[in-house]
Coordinates of C-alpha atoms and ligand atoms in Angstrom, one line a residue:
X1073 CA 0.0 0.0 0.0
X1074 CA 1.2 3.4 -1.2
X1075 CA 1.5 6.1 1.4
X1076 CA -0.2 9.6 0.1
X1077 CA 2.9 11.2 -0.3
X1078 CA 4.3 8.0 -2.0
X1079 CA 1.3 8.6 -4.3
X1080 CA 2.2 12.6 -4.9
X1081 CA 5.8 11.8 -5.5
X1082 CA 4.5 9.4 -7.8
X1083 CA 2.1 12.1 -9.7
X1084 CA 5.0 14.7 -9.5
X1085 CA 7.2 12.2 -11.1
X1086 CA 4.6 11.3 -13.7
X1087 CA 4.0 14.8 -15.1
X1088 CA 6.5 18.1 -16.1
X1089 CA 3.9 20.4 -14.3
X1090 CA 0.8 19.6 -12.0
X1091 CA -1.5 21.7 -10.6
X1092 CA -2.8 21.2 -6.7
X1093 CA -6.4 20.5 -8.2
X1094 CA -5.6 17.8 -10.8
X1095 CA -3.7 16.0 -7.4
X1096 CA -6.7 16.7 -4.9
X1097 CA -9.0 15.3 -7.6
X1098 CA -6.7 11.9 -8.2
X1099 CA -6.1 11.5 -5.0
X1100 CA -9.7 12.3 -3.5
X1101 CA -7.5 14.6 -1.0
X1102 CA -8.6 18.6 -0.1
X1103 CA -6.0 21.5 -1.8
X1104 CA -4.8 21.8 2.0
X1105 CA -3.8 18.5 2.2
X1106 CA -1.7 18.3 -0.6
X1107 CA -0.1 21.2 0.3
X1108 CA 0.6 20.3 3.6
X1109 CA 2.3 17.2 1.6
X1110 CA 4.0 19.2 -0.7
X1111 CA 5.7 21.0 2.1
X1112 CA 6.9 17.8 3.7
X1113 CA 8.5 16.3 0.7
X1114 CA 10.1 19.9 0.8
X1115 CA 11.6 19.0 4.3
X1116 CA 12.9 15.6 2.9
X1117 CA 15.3 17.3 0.7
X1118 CA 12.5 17.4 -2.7
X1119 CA 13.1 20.8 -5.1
X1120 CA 9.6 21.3 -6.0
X1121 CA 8.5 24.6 -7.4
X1122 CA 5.3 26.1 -7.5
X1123 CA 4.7 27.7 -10.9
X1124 CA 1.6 30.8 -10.4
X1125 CA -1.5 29.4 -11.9
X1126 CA -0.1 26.1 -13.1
X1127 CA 0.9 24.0 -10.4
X1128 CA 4.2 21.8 -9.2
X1129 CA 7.1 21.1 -10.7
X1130 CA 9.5 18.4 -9.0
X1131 CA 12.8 19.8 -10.1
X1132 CA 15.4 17.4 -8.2
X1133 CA 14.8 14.3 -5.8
X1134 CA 17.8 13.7 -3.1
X1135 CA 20.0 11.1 -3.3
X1136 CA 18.9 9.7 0.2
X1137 CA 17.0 6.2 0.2
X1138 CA 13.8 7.6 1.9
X1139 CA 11.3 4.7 2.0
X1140 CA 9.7 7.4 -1.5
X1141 CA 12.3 7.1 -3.4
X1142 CA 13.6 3.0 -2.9
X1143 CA 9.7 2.1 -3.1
X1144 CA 8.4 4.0 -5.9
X1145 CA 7.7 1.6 -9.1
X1146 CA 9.7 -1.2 -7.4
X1147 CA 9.6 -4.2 -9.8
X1148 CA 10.0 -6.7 -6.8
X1149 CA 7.5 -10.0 -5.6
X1150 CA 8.5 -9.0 -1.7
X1151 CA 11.5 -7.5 -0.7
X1152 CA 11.4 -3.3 -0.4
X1153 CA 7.7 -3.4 -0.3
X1154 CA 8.6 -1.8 3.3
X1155 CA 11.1 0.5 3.8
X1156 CA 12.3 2.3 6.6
X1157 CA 14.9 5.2 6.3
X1158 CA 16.9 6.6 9.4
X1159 CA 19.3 9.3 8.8
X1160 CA 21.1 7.5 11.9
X1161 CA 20.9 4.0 13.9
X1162 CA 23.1 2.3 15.8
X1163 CA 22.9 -0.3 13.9
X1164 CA 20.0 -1.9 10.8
X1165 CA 20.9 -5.1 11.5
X1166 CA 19.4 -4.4 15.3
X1167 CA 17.2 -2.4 14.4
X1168 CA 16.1 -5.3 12.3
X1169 CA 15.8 -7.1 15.1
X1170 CA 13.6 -4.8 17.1
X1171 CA 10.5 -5.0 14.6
X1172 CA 10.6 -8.7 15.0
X1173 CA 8.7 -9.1 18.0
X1174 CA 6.1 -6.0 16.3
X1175 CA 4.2 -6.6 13.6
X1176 CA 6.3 -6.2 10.3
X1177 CA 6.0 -7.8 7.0
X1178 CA 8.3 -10.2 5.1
X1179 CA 11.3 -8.4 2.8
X1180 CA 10.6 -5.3 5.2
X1181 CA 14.3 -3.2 4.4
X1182 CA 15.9 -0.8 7.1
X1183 CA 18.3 1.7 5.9
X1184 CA 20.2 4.1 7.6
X1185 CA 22.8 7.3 6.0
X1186 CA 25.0 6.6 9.1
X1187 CA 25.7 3.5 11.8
X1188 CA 26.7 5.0 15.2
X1189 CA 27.7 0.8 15.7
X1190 CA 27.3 -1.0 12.7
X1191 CA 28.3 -4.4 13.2
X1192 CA 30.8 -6.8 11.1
X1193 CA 31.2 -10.4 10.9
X1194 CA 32.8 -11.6 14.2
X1195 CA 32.1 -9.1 16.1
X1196 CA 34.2 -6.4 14.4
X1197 CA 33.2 -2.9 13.7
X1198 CA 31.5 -1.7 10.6
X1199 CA 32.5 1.9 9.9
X1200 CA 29.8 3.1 8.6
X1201 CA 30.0 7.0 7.5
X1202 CA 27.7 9.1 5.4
X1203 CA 27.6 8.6 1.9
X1204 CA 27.7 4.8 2.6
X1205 CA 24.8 2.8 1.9
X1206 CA 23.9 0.4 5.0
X1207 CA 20.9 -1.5 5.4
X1208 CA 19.6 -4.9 6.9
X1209 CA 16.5 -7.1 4.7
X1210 CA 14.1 -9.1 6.9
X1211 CA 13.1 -12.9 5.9
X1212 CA 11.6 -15.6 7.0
X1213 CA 12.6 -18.5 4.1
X1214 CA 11.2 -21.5 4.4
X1215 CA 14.5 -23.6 4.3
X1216 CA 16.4 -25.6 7.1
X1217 CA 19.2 -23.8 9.4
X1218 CA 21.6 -26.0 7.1
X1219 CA 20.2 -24.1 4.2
X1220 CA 20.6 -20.3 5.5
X1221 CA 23.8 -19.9 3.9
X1222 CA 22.2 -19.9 0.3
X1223 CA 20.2 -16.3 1.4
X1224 CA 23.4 -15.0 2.1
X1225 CA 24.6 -15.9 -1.5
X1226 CA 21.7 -14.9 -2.9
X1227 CA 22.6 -11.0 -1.4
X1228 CA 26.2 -11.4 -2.7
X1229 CA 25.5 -12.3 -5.8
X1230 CA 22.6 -9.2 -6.2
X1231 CA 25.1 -6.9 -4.4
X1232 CA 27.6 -7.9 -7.5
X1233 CA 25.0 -7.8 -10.6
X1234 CA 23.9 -4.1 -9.1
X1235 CA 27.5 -3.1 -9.1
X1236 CA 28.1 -4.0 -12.2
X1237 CA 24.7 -2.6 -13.8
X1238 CA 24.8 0.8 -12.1
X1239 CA 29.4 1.4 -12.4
X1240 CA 29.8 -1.0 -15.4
X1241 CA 32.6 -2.6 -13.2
X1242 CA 33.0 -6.0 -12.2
X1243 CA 33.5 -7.0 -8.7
X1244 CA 33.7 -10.5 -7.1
X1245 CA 32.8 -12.8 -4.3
X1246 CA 35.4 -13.7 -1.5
X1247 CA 34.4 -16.5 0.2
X1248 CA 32.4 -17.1 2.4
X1249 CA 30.2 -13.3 1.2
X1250 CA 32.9 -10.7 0.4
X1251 CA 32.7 -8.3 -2.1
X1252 CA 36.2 -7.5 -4.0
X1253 CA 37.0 -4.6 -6.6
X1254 CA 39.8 -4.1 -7.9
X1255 CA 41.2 -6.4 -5.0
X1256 CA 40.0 -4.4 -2.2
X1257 CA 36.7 -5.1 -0.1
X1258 CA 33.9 -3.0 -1.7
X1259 CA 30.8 -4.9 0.1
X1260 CA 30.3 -7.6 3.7
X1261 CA 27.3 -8.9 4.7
X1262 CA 26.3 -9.8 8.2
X1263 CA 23.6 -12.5 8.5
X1264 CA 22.1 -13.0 11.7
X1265 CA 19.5 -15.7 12.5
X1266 CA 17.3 -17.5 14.7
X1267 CA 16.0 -20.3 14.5
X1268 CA 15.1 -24.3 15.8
X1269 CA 16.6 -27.5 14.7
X1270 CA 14.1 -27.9 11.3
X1271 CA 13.1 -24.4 10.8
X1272 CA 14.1 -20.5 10.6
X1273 CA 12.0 -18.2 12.7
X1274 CA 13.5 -15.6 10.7
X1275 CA 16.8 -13.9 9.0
X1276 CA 18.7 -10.6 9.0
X1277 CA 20.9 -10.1 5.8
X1278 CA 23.1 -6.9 6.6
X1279 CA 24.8 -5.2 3.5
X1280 CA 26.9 -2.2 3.9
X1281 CA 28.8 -1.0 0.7
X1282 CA 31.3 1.8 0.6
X1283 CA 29.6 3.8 -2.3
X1284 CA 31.2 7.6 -1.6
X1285 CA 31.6 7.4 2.0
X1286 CA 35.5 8.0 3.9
X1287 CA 37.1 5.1 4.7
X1288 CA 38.8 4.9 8.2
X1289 CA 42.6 5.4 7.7
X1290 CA 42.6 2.1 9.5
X1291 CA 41.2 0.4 6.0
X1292 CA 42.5 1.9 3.6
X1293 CA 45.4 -0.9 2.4
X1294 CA 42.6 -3.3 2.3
X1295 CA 39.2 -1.9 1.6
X1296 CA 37.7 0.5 -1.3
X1297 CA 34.8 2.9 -2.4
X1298 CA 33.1 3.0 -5.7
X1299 CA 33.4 6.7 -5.5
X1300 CA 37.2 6.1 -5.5
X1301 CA 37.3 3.3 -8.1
X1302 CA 35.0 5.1 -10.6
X1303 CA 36.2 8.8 -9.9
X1304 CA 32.8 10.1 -9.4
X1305 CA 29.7 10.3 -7.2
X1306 CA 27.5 6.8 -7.6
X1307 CA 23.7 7.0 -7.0
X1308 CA 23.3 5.5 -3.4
X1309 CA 18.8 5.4 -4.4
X1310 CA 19.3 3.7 -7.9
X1311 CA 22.0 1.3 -6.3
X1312 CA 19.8 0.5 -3.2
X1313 CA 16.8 -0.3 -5.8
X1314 CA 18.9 -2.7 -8.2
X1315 CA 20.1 -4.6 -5.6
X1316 CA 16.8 -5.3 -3.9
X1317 CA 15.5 -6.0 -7.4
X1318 CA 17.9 -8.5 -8.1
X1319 CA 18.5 -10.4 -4.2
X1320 CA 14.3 -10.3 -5.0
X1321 CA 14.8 -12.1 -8.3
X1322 CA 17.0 -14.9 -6.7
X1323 CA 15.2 -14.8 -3.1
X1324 CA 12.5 -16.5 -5.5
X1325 CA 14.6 -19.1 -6.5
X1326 CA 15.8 -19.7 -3.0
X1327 CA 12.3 -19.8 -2.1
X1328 CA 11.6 -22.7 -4.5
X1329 CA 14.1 -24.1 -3.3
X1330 CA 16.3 -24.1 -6.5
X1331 CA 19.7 -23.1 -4.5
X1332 CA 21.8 -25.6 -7.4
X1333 CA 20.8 -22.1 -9.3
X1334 CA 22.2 -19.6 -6.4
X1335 CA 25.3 -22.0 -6.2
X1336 CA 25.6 -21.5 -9.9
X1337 CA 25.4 -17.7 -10.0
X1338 CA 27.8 -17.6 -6.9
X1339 CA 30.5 -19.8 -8.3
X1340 CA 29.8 -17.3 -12.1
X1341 CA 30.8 -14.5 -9.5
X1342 CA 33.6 -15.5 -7.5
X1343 CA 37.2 -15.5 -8.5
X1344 CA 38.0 -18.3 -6.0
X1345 CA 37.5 -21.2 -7.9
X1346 CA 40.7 -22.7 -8.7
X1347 CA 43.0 -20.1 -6.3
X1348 CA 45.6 -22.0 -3.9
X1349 CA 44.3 -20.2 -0.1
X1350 CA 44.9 -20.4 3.3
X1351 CA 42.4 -20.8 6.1
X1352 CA 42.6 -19.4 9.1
X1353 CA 40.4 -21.5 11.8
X1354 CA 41.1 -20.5 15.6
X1355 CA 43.7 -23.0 15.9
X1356 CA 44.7 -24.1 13.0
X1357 CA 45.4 -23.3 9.0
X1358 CA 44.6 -24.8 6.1
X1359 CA 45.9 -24.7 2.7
X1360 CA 44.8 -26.2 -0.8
X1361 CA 43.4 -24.8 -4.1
X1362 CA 39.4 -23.9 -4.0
X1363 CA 37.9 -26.2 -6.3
X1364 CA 34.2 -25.2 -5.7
X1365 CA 31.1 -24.5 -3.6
X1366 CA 28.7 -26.2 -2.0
X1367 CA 24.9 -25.7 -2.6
X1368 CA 24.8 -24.8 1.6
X1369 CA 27.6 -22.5 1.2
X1370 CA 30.6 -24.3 1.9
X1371 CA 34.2 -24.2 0.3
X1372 CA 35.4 -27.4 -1.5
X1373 CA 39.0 -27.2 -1.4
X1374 CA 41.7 -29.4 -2.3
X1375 CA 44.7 -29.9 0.5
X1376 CA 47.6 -32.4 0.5
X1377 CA 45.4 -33.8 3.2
X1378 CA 42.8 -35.0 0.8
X1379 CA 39.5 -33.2 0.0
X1380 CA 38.4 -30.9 2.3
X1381 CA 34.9 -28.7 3.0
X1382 CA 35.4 -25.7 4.7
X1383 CA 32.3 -24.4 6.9
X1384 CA 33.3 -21.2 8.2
X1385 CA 36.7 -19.0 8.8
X1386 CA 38.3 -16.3 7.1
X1387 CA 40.8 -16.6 4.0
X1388 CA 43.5 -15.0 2.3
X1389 CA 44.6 -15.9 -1.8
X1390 CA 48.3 -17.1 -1.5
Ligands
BTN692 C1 31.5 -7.9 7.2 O1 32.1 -8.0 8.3 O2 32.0 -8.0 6.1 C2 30.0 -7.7 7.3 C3 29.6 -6.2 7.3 C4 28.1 -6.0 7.3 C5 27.8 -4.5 7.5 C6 26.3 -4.2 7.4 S1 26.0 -2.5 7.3 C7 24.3 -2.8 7.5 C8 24.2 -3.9 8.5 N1 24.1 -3.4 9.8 C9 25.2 -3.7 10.5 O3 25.4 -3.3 11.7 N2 26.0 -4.5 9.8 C10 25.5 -4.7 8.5

């Protein structure tokens, strides 16, 4: 369900000049009310002029993803139906986790300009500045715990087509759900979960993606922007909505529970496959060359051990 001022923005978007009748009559609303409308989008950062005896005019929209601008026209089955924008959170991952226990809807996406303590894998930081873009889908799939992993996938993969669709560059996957350009991080993911020994209660995926934010001084050997690897400013709205349009596409899949097809579009978007790495577990490390992945997410790799499946840790390409 369209808000009213989702449906005004929509009008505004729709026509070079409107007048306040031609919306009150569309929208069965009185003048004052879409005034009063008007001036709010106004607040959000909307240039809309009022042209004397003609009407409005939307003259530039900004590049913030206000729940307006991410849901308008949306071509997705669920997720981004909901949005919520914060200009800050702590973090949208617990955020996320807030509206659980409320009522909320499935594919219900929180996005924030700025984390305050956005969260990383292992319970590392997330610096997570303006001009990032940092937000947390929630899903309930109807696959077992074992099965969580392909969700996950499903992100990187979108967060890698949407990339390459908006910059024209082509990133990769780092095992387990990295994002690399250029050979620097671009993109993590943080999925959280609950769930029972058959079945998920419910799923947070986390993306944060250095679009034209700073990077700490901290990251900069290892870590990049696509501000800084395209040399100019990338749309952080139009890169929110392709990658909800395309984790929606292949959260379809996952929810017919074709993950061979995730697997497949992971393994077309990794550059692992067939790269000699080393595995760092808590005690030990592993070495051999990645010769695939599992449909549940895991790392087939070949060591002088024998064949080996590698569940979780963090790797490095040797
Ligand atoms: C990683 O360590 O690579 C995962 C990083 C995930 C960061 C995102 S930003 C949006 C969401 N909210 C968080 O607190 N973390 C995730």
């Amino acid at each position: 369900m369209k808000t009213t001022r989702e449906k005004i923005l929509h009008l505004l978007k729709n026509h070079q000049i409107i007048s306040g009748e031609h919306i009150a009559q569309q929208l069965d609303l009185s003048r004052t009310a879409v005034w009063k409308q008007i001036q709010q989008l106004k607040t959000k950062g909307y240039q809309i002029n009022s042209i004397k005896n003609k009407g409005y005019r939307l003259v530039s929209s900004p590049d913030l993803p206000v729940s307006e601008e991410i849901t308008i026209d949306l071509k997705t089955m669920l997720i981004g139906k909901t949005v919520h924008y914060f200009p800050f959170l702590p973090s949208t991952n617990t955020y996320a986790k807030s509206l659980i226990q409320k009522k909320h809807s499935d594919g219900t996406v929180i996005v924030s300009s700025v984390q305050t303590m956005g969260k990383g894998r292992k319970t590392r930081t997330w610096y997570s500045k303006q001009g990032g873009l940092w937000f947390s889908v929630i899903l309930h799939p109807p696959l077992l715990p074992s099965q969580a992993m392909s969700v996950t996938m499903a992100a990187s993969v979108a967060i890698v087509k949407a990339i390459k669709h908006i910059t024209n560059m082509k990133s990769f996957i780092k095992w387990p759900n990295d994002i690399l350009l250029n050979g620097k991080k671009i993109a993590g993911i943080l999925t959280e979960l609950d769930a029972e020994i058959d079945s998920i209660h419910y799923m947070i995926i986390g993306m944060g993606i250095n679009v034209n934010n700073d990077l700490d001084p901290s990251l900069k050997k290892k870590a990049t922007t696509l501000k800084q690897e395209t040399q100019s400013t990338v749309s952080i709205v139009q890169l929110l909505r392709k990658i909800l349009m395309e984790f929606d596409f292949l959260y379809e899949q996952v929810q017919a529970k074709h993950l061979h097809l995730i697997q497949q579009e992971w393994i077309n978007h990794t550059d692992i496959i067939g790269k000699t790495i080393r595995v760092k577990k808590e005690h030990t490390i592993i070495e051999g060359k990645a010769t695939g992945i599992t449909e549940t997410g895991g790392l087939k790799l070949n060591t002088e051990q024998g064949r080996q499946e590698i569940i979780t840790g963090d790797i490095e390409y040797i």
